[in-house]
mmCIF file of C-alpha atoms in Angstrom:
data_model
loop_
_atom_site.group_PDB
_atom_site.id
_atom_site.type_symbol
_atom_site.label_atom_id
_atom_site.label_comp_id
_atom_site.label_asym_id
_atom_site.label_seq_id
_atom_site.Cartn_x
_atom_site.Cartn_y
_atom_site.Cartn_z
ATOM 1 C CA MET A 1 -1.598 -21.282 -25.255
ATOM 2 C CA ARG A 2 1.979 -20.576 -24.196
ATOM 3 C CA CYS A 3 2.768 -17.724 -21.874
ATOM 4 C CA ALA A 4 6.308 -16.992 -20.748
ATOM 5 C CA VAL A 5 6.396 -14.873 -17.626
ATOM 6 C CA LEU A 6 9.511 -13.020 -16.552
ATOM 7 C CA CYS A 7 10.011 -11.642 -13.074
ATOM 8 C CA ALA A 8 12.898 -9.186 -12.860
ATOM 9 C CA LEU A 9 14.282 -8.843 -9.374
ATOM 10 C CA ALA A 10 15.738 -5.545 -8.272
ATOM 11 C CA GLY A 11 19.225 -5.719 -6.857
ATOM 12 C CA ALA A 12 22.283 -7.851 -7.352
ATOM 13 C CA ALA A 13 25.467 -8.173 -5.373
ATOM 14 C CA ALA A 14 25.961 -5.104 -3.231
ATOM 15 C CA SER A 15 27.554 -3.960 -0.027
ATOM 16 C CA VAL A 16 24.796 -2.456 2.091
ATOM 17 C CA PRO A 17 25.441 -0.473 5.250
ATOM 18 C CA ALA A 18 22.810 -1.626 7.759
ATOM 19 C CA ALA A 19 23.447 1.154 10.314
ATOM 20 C CA ALA A 20 26.350 3.107 11.752
ATOM 21 C CA GLN A 21 29.409 0.835 11.511
ATOM 22 C CA GLU A 22 27.286 -2.118 10.365
ATOM 23 C CA THR A 23 28.051 -3.681 6.976
ATOM 24 C CA VAL A 24 27.081 -6.768 4.975
ATOM 25 C CA ASN A 25 27.527 -8.072 1.429
ATOM 26 C CA ILE A 26 24.236 -9.273 -0.074
ATOM 27 C CA THR A 27 23.562 -11.269 -3.234
ATOM 28 C CA VAL A 28 19.979 -11.633 -4.506
ATOM 29 C CA PRO A 29 18.676 -13.132 -7.754
ATOM 30 C CA THR A 30 18.431 -10.637 -10.599
ATOM 31 C CA VAL A 31 15.844 -12.571 -12.635
ATOM 32 C CA VAL A 32 13.382 -15.388 -12.012
ATOM 33 C CA SER A 33 11.415 -16.663 -15.012
ATOM 34 C CA PHE A 34 8.120 -18.537 -15.064
ATOM 35 C CA PRO A 35 7.805 -20.318 -18.415
ATOM 36 C CA VAL A 36 4.042 -20.932 -18.480
ATOM 37 C CA GLY A 37 2.999 -23.680 -20.888
ATOM 38 C CA ASP A 38 -0.540 -24.117 -19.570
ATOM 39 C CA ILE A 39 -2.551 -21.264 -18.032
ATOM 40 C CA THR A 40 -4.550 -23.774 -15.987
ATOM 41 C CA SER A 41 -1.485 -25.119 -14.146
ATOM 42 C CA SER A 42 1.034 -23.659 -11.716
ATOM 43 C CA THR A 43 4.594 -23.041 -12.913
ATOM 44 C CA SER A 44 7.888 -23.268 -11.042
ATOM 45 C CA GLY A 45 10.267 -20.348 -11.335
ATOM 46 C CA THR A 46 13.732 -20.788 -12.805
ATOM 47 C CA PRO A 47 16.406 -20.927 -11.679
ATOM 48 C CA SER A 48 15.313 -23.208 -8.897
ATOM 49 C CA PRO A 49 16.460 -22.723 -6.335
ATOM 50 C CA SER A 50 17.276 -19.024 -6.357
ATOM 51 C CA THR A 51 19.848 -18.279 -3.703
ATOM 52 C CA VAL A 52 19.879 -15.212 -1.470
ATOM 53 C CA SER A 53 23.159 -14.996 0.407
ATOM 54 C CA TYR A 54 25.098 -12.709 2.677
ATOM 55 C CA SER A 55 28.712 -12.569 3.788
ATOM 56 C CA SER A 56 31.145 -10.408 5.710
ATOM 57 C CA ALA A 57 28.348 -9.304 8.027
ATOM 58 C CA SER A 58 29.357 -6.991 10.828
ATOM 59 C CA LEU A 59 26.066 -6.240 12.591
ATOM 60 C CA MET A 60 27.132 -5.580 16.171
ATOM 61 C CA GLY A 61 25.352 -8.677 17.517
ATOM 62 C CA LYS A 62 22.126 -8.056 15.604
ATOM 63 C CA ALA A 63 20.338 -10.319 13.139
ATOM 64 C CA LEU A 64 19.924 -9.695 9.432
ATOM 65 C CA ARG A 65 16.381 -9.706 7.993
ATOM 66 C CA ILE A 66 15.796 -9.963 4.230
ATOM 67 C CA SER A 67 12.302 -9.267 2.864
ATOM 68 C CA VAL A 68 10.680 -8.808 -0.554
ATOM 69 C CA THR A 69 7.797 -6.810 -2.084
ATOM 70 C CA ALA A 70 6.447 -6.181 -5.582
ATOM 71 C CA ASP A 71 6.521 -2.712 -7.173
ATOM 72 C CA ALA A 72 3.021 -3.193 -8.646
ATOM 73 C CA ALA A 73 -0.143 -5.169 -7.884
ATOM 74 C CA ALA A 74 0.126 -7.043 -11.201
ATOM 75 C CA PHE A 75 2.723 -8.020 -13.768
ATOM 76 C CA THR A 76 2.994 -5.697 -16.775
ATOM 77 C CA PRO A 77 1.380 -7.730 -19.562
ATOM 78 C CA PRO A 78 2.143 -7.675 -23.299
ATOM 79 C CA GLY A 79 -1.538 -6.705 -23.664
ATOM 80 C CA GLY A 80 -4.759 -7.303 -21.774
ATOM 81 C CA ALA A 81 -4.895 -8.201 -18.093
ATOM 82 C CA GLY A 82 -1.798 -8.567 -15.938
ATOM 83 C CA ILE A 83 -1.210 -11.518 -13.645
ATOM 84 C CA PRO A 84 -1.817 -10.493 -9.990
ATOM 85 C CA VAL A 85 1.354 -10.640 -7.861
ATOM 86 C CA SER A 86 -0.594 -12.630 -5.267
ATOM 87 C CA LYS A 87 -0.238 -15.610 -7.635
ATOM 88 C CA VAL A 88 3.517 -15.678 -6.849
ATOM 89 C CA SER A 89 4.664 -17.544 -3.760
ATOM 90 C CA TRP A 90 7.946 -18.901 -2.474
ATOM 91 C CA SER A 91 9.033 -21.806 -0.329
ATOM 92 C CA ILE A 92 12.350 -22.541 1.324
ATOM 93 C CA LEU A 93 14.452 -25.465 0.092
ATOM 94 C CA GLY A 94 17.400 -24.914 2.423
ATOM 95 C CA GLN A 95 19.091 -22.369 4.650
ATOM 96 C CA ASN A 96 22.295 -21.783 6.549
ATOM 97 C CA GLY A 97 23.041 -19.192 9.221
ATOM 98 C CA GLY A 98 19.392 -18.452 9.944
ATOM 99 C CA THR A 99 15.792 -19.307 9.135
ATOM 100 C CA GLY A 100 13.979 -18.991 5.815
ATOM 101 C CA THR A 101 10.266 -18.259 5.671
ATOM 102 C CA GLY A 102 7.896 -19.075 2.795
ATOM 103 C CA GLY A 103 5.260 -16.598 1.740
ATOM 104 C CA THR A 104 3.172 -14.931 -0.940
ATOM 105 C CA LEU A 105 4.280 -11.865 -2.883
ATOM 106 C CA SER A 106 2.446 -8.613 -2.178
ATOM 107 C CA SER A 107 2.680 -5.053 -3.427
ATOM 108 C CA SER A 108 1.341 -3.621 -0.155
ATOM 109 C CA SER A 109 3.809 -5.111 2.319
ATOM 110 C CA TYR A 110 7.179 -6.812 2.570
ATOM 111 C CA GLY A 111 7.261 -10.551 3.161
ATOM 112 C CA ARG A 112 10.114 -12.013 5.166
ATOM 113 C CA VAL A 113 12.300 -14.433 3.236
ATOM 114 C CA PHE A 114 15.152 -14.919 5.720
ATOM 115 C CA GLN A 115 16.338 -13.923 9.169
ATOM 116 C CA SER A 116 19.881 -14.696 10.254
ATOM 117 C CA ASN A 117 21.012 -15.968 13.598
ATOM 118 C CA PRO A 118 22.278 -13.116 15.800
ATOM 119 C CA ALA A 119 25.925 -12.291 15.158
ATOM 120 C CA SER A 120 26.084 -14.638 12.137
ATOM 121 C CA THR A 121 28.645 -13.403 9.612
ATOM 122 C CA SER A 122 27.460 -15.372 6.577
ATOM 123 C CA GLY A 123 24.642 -17.547 5.363
ATOM 124 C CA HIS A 124 22.126 -18.194 2.643
ATOM 125 C CA VAL A 125 18.584 -19.265 1.857
ATOM 126 C CA ASP A 126 17.547 -21.290 -1.194
ATOM 127 C CA VAL A 127 14.184 -20.120 -2.493
ATOM 128 C CA ALA A 128 11.792 -21.987 -4.824
ATOM 129 C CA TRP A 129 9.403 -19.585 -6.597
ATOM 130 C CA SER A 130 5.995 -20.667 -7.897
ATOM 131 C CA LEU A 131 3.346 -18.985 -10.035
ATOM 132 C CA ALA A 132 -0.198 -20.245 -9.471
ATOM 133 C CA ALA A 133 -2.243 -20.928 -12.601
ATOM 134 C CA PRO A 134 -2.829 -17.517 -14.231
ATOM 135 C CA GLY A 135 -6.248 -18.629 -15.524
ATOM 136 C CA SER A 136 -8.249 -17.512 -18.514
ATOM 137 C CA GLY A 137 -8.060 -13.996 -19.863
ATOM 138 C CA ILE A 138 -4.269 -13.844 -19.634
ATOM 139 C CA ARG A 139 -2.516 -13.138 -22.913
ATOM 140 C CA ALA A 140 0.515 -15.159 -23.993
ATOM 141 C CA GLY A 141 3.885 -13.392 -23.961
ATOM 142 C CA ASN A 142 6.326 -11.937 -21.486
ATOM 143 C CA HIS A 143 4.747 -10.505 -18.360
ATOM 144 C CA GLN A 144 7.240 -8.519 -16.308
ATOM 145 C CA LEU A 145 7.429 -7.417 -12.708
ATOM 146 C CA THR A 146 10.035 -5.636 -10.626
ATOM 147 C CA ILE A 147 10.414 -6.599 -6.992
ATOM 148 C CA ARG A 148 12.398 -4.918 -4.226
ATOM 149 C CA TRP A 149 14.506 -6.489 -1.547
ATOM 150 C CA LYS A 150 14.725 -4.934 1.920
ATOM 151 C CA VAL A 151 17.755 -5.676 4.063
ATOM 152 C CA GLU A 152 17.774 -4.590 7.685
ATOM 153 C CA SER A 153 19.614 -5.306 10.898
ATOM 154 C CA ILE A 154 17.315 -6.014 13.821
ATOM 155 C CA MET A 155 17.446 -6.938 17.481
ATOM 156 C CA PRO A 156 15.765 -10.376 17.554
#
C-alpha cells in the first residue's frame, strides 16, 4: 500500500516585529512531504534538511526562539483515520548562531526548534523531519496537516 503524506507548514519568508523596536527576517519551510511507501516503516520528510533561518535581527541583546505546533491532533486523511501528529518528530542536522533542539510534534503545545545566541543577528537550523510508521488502518493518499511557527524574543 502506498501512502503519500503531505505536511503543509504555515509561514514563509516574513519580517516579524518581535517587540517594540525589535525586528527579524524569518524563513521557514512552506511544505514538508512524507512519501510513505510502507505503512510499517518510518519515512523521512523531504526536503531534507529543511532550513529555518533568520537574518537582520535587531533584538536589543535578546535571543530569538523559534517553536512549532500542529493545528490539529491528526493529519486530515483522504478518508478513514488520520495519522496522529505525535508520529512526526524532528532532529537537528546542523545549526549556526544558536542551538537547535529535536522534538516531537504536538497540537497541545509548542516544541522548541531553535534558540539563537543572545545578540546574534543571523543564523539557521537544519531540520530533518521523520514520520513514524503510520500502522494499519491508515488509508493511502495525501494526508495533510498545517503547522504554526512561533517566533519570540526572550531574555535567556
